[in-house]
């Protein structure tokens, strides 16, 4: 980890971010997953240093160190990214998005394609509002979407109840038990036995929950709503990476999305899941992204 920074936005709010990798390297904006925060980008630190990549990882509004914006929409995000890169005196940049970071990468590419050289999506969320059914989604996501549509107040109450447990830092001796309780794919469980990977994934989640329930809830709500653009509108080069063993979003859903981009190269990786893919293949993903 290098340092936490704060950018003051035009409306007086702040955007917190951290940098990883090579400070003078090729700039890549990192879009963290859900529920997660800026420190998830620790996954990219070591390979980014080796490859000469500068990782800039912001918290989304209401997450960890960034100001709350209760009524925000996905379309608000590109302006925040542009203010961030302007502050850092960066012109063109690339984007790396993990899981729930995907729609934020797409929205930025649609809004300011002249500045986004290319994007890499790893285990990316798909447009839930376009789905006819929720088959192919993690059961937890199916339940959350049902609650959001039918009992939104109950969903908020459940988030409030969950916060104390999800903010808790499990002792190292309890990590094997936690991994068993999560019912992960064997490939995901194996990759998370690495202490650095475990910390990057779960500490970033704890930071999000400690920040506020509302921030996590607003972030979740955005996935359930129409994104405001079509996948076909993303015209910059897209590199889509997806594990064939991914339980969060079935590989067939990723294949359908990949076929809709005007300029996409997709890689579906055998024996990798939602967590193991970015943990085990980060160098390969970054190397490919900066080659575009």
XYZ file of C-alpha atoms in Angstrom:
292
model
C 0.000 0.000 0.000
C 1.266 3.469 -0.809
C -0.918 6.275 0.537
C -4.479 7.406 1.018
C -5.403 10.635 -0.715
C -8.415 12.894 -0.747
C -9.696 14.904 -3.707
C -12.186 17.680 -3.057
C -14.915 17.622 -5.688
C -16.683 20.586 -7.278
C -19.670 20.251 -4.936
C -17.498 20.237 -1.810
C -17.664 16.466 -1.275
C -14.500 14.390 -1.049
C -13.361 11.324 -2.942
C -10.885 9.095 -1.095
C -8.417 7.013 -3.042
C -5.185 5.107 -2.672
C -2.396 4.371 -5.094
C -0.576 1.095 -5.695
C 2.055 -0.159 -8.066
C 4.504 2.152 -9.847
C 3.843 5.863 -9.071
C 5.226 6.871 -12.470
C 3.678 4.012 -14.423
C 0.816 3.660 -16.897
C -2.314 5.018 -15.137
C -5.120 2.544 -14.441
C -8.258 3.444 -12.499
C -9.338 0.532 -10.302
C -13.094 0.038 -9.755
C -13.601 -2.069 -6.634
C -16.271 -4.730 -6.193
C -19.306 -4.867 -3.900
C -19.381 -4.727 -0.956
C -15.846 -3.441 -1.058
C -13.642 -0.367 -0.981
C -10.447 1.153 -2.328
C -8.057 -1.243 -0.557
C -9.229 -4.132 -2.726
C -6.640 -2.842 -5.207
C -3.912 -4.362 -3.010
C -4.477 -7.398 -5.227
C -2.788 -5.488 -8.035
C 0.085 -3.889 -6.108
C 2.892 -6.381 -6.696
C 2.208 -7.164 -10.382
C 1.616 -3.460 -11.074
C 5.047 -2.592 -9.673
C 6.659 -5.268 -11.828
C 4.863 -4.112 -14.986
C 5.192 -0.353 -14.508
C 1.503 0.286 -13.810
C 0.112 3.033 -11.569
C -3.083 1.833 -9.884
C -5.441 4.584 -8.662
C -8.251 3.141 -6.575
C -11.085 5.417 -5.365
C -13.867 4.667 -2.901
C -17.295 5.233 -4.415
C -19.503 7.849 -2.688
C -20.644 6.669 0.732
C -18.019 3.926 0.828
C -15.296 4.130 3.490
C -13.545 7.502 3.055
C -15.670 9.114 0.312
C -18.569 11.467 1.043
C -22.102 10.102 1.050
C -24.385 10.839 -1.892
C -27.720 9.206 -1.078
C -29.458 9.972 -4.365
C -26.562 9.145 -6.654
C -26.955 7.359 -9.958
C -24.507 5.358 -12.022
C -24.360 8.262 -14.475
C -22.833 10.462 -11.733
C -19.667 8.367 -11.552
C -17.801 9.444 -14.738
C -17.716 13.075 -13.582
C -16.066 12.002 -10.316
C -13.461 9.980 -12.196
C -12.774 12.910 -14.490
C -12.294 15.239 -11.528
C -9.938 12.684 -9.961
C -7.734 12.273 -13.028
C -7.747 16.021 -13.700
C -6.504 16.573 -10.142
C -3.728 14.047 -10.782
C -2.916 15.675 -14.151
C -3.670 12.480 -16.044
C -5.018 12.660 -19.579
C -5.695 9.209 -21.000
C -6.119 6.205 -18.711
C -7.268 2.614 -18.594
C -9.764 1.012 -16.209
C -9.628 -2.283 -14.326
C -12.939 -3.334 -12.750
C -13.545 -6.299 -10.482
C -17.055 -7.773 -10.075
C -19.341 -4.926 -8.939
C -16.965 -2.356 -10.401
C -17.973 -3.354 -13.937
C -20.919 -0.968 -14.515
C -18.803 1.934 -13.247
C -16.141 1.110 -15.826
C -18.746 0.838 -18.577
C -20.405 4.132 -17.601
C -17.049 5.943 -17.662
C -16.158 4.488 -21.064
C -19.523 5.608 -22.471
C -19.333 9.121 -20.997
C -15.703 10.011 -21.773
C -14.424 7.584 -24.443
C -11.810 10.102 -25.559
C -9.960 9.563 -22.261
C -10.545 5.848 -21.652
C -7.991 3.854 -23.640
C -9.411 0.429 -22.727
C -11.139 -1.432 -19.893
C -10.619 -4.846 -18.320
C -13.564 -6.495 -16.560
C -12.936 -9.411 -14.199
C -15.947 -11.456 -13.047
C -18.148 -8.470 -13.833
C -21.721 -7.936 -12.715
C -24.286 -7.986 -15.516
C -27.306 -5.642 -15.999
C -29.800 -7.131 -13.554
C -32.648 -4.937 -14.810
C -32.446 -6.649 -18.202
C -32.773 -10.176 -16.822
C -36.003 -12.090 -17.379
C -35.151 -14.321 -14.436
C -32.398 -14.556 -11.845
C -31.073 -17.965 -12.833
C -27.301 -17.962 -13.017
C -26.894 -15.550 -10.094
C -25.555 -16.366 -6.654
C -28.556 -17.265 -4.423
C -27.722 -14.345 -2.114
C -28.053 -11.937 -5.053
C -31.337 -13.507 -6.121
C -32.754 -13.011 -2.623
C -31.488 -9.427 -2.407
C -33.042 -8.516 -5.752
C -36.353 -10.023 -4.686
C -36.300 -8.061 -1.429
C -35.335 -4.865 -3.262
C -38.301 -5.181 -5.594
C -40.873 -6.356 -3.061
C -39.748 -5.411 0.468
C -37.084 -2.669 0.293
C -37.539 -1.596 3.935
C -36.885 -5.127 5.116
C -33.748 -5.253 2.971
C -32.431 -2.134 4.688
C -33.188 -3.640 8.102
C -31.290 -6.779 7.159
C -28.308 -4.686 6.082
C -28.356 -2.921 9.464
C -28.468 -6.256 11.286
C -25.607 -7.626 9.212
C -23.283 -4.674 9.676
C -21.825 -5.567 13.125
C -20.911 -9.056 11.926
C -19.540 -7.984 8.554
C -17.446 -5.203 10.111
C -15.740 -7.716 12.399
C -12.167 -8.776 11.649
C -12.001 -12.535 12.016
C -8.913 -13.837 13.873
C -6.465 -15.710 11.669
C -7.262 -19.000 13.396
C -10.935 -18.667 12.366
C -10.273 -18.039 8.679
C -10.493 -21.710 7.617
C -13.883 -21.939 9.327
C -15.052 -18.732 7.626
C -14.046 -20.048 4.213
C -16.030 -23.229 4.857
C -19.083 -21.245 5.938
C -19.025 -19.232 2.709
C -19.554 -22.429 0.645
C -16.970 -21.311 -1.893
C -15.837 -23.165 -4.953
C -12.667 -25.154 -4.154
C -10.622 -22.885 -6.435
C -11.867 -19.775 -4.616
C -11.284 -21.238 -1.158
C -7.759 -22.317 -2.128
C -6.833 -18.878 -3.475
C -8.135 -17.161 -0.324
C -5.890 -19.233 1.925
C -3.169 -16.821 0.877
C -3.016 -14.234 3.675
C -2.392 -11.239 1.397
C -5.287 -12.172 -0.884
C -7.600 -12.784 2.073
C -6.782 -9.367 3.522
C -7.239 -7.582 0.188
C -10.685 -9.109 -0.289
C -12.121 -9.124 3.221
C -10.502 -6.035 4.758
C -11.808 -3.978 1.838
C -15.285 -5.364 2.571
C -15.000 -4.574 6.277
C -13.987 -1.000 5.474
C -17.114 -0.598 3.352
C -19.414 -1.857 6.115
C -17.661 0.193 8.793
C -18.164 3.309 6.664
C -21.967 3.152 6.676
C -24.873 0.864 5.912
C -26.346 3.539 3.652
C -23.246 3.672 1.473
C -23.286 -0.082 0.914
C -27.041 -0.039 0.319
C -26.922 2.787 -2.232
C -24.120 0.979 -4.041
C -26.249 -2.188 -4.119
C -29.341 -0.331 -5.336
C -27.534 0.908 -8.432
C -27.010 -2.651 -9.669
C -30.744 -3.367 -9.540
C -31.743 -0.288 -11.534
C -31.408 0.348 -15.297
C -27.901 1.594 -15.957
C -28.956 4.322 -18.391
C -27.044 2.991 -21.387
C -26.825 -0.189 -23.431
C -23.890 -2.570 -23.405
C -23.625 -1.853 -27.129
C -22.793 1.781 -26.287
C -19.422 0.739 -24.806
C -17.225 1.260 -27.850
C -13.747 1.365 -26.305
C -11.742 -1.895 -26.318
C -13.013 -4.296 -23.663
C -11.121 -7.232 -22.196
C -13.575 -9.472 -20.388
C -12.213 -12.127 -18.021
C -14.494 -14.667 -16.379
C -13.918 -17.877 -14.448
C -15.862 -20.856 -15.700
C -16.437 -21.847 -12.050
C -17.805 -18.395 -11.111
C -20.843 -18.825 -8.799
C -21.672 -15.129 -8.521
C -22.456 -14.707 -12.213
C -22.737 -17.834 -14.344
C -20.355 -17.970 -17.266
C -23.227 -18.133 -19.765
C -24.316 -14.652 -18.634
C -20.805 -13.333 -19.233
C -20.751 -14.959 -22.682
C -24.015 -13.232 -23.602
C -22.641 -9.856 -22.516
C -19.339 -10.375 -24.339
C -21.173 -10.923 -27.618
C -22.884 -7.550 -27.337
C -19.797 -5.326 -27.124
C -18.654 -3.762 -30.406
C -14.984 -4.331 -29.483
C -14.416 -7.123 -26.978
C -12.002 -9.971 -26.455
C -13.234 -12.401 -23.820
C -11.307 -15.040 -21.941
C -13.150 -17.734 -20.023
C -10.710 -19.445 -17.686
C -10.990 -23.087 -16.715
C -10.820 -24.028 -13.020
C -11.146 -20.427 -11.827
C -13.968 -18.809 -9.860
C -15.102 -15.377 -8.761
C -12.242 -14.806 -6.315
C -9.504 -17.002 -7.691
C -9.436 -15.377 -11.125
C -8.265 -11.893 -10.043
C -6.046 -13.355 -7.323
C -4.203 -15.800 -9.573
C -4.272 -13.950 -12.901
C -3.772 -10.295 -11.985
C -0.397 -9.967 -13.701
C -1.760 -11.481 -16.898
C -4.811 -9.207 -16.779
C -2.732 -6.046 -16.280
C -0.175 -7.049 -18.880
C -2.921 -7.512 -21.435
C -4.646 -4.248 -20.483
C -1.577 -2.032 -20.885
C -0.737 -3.656 -24.227
C -3.844 -2.102 -25.822
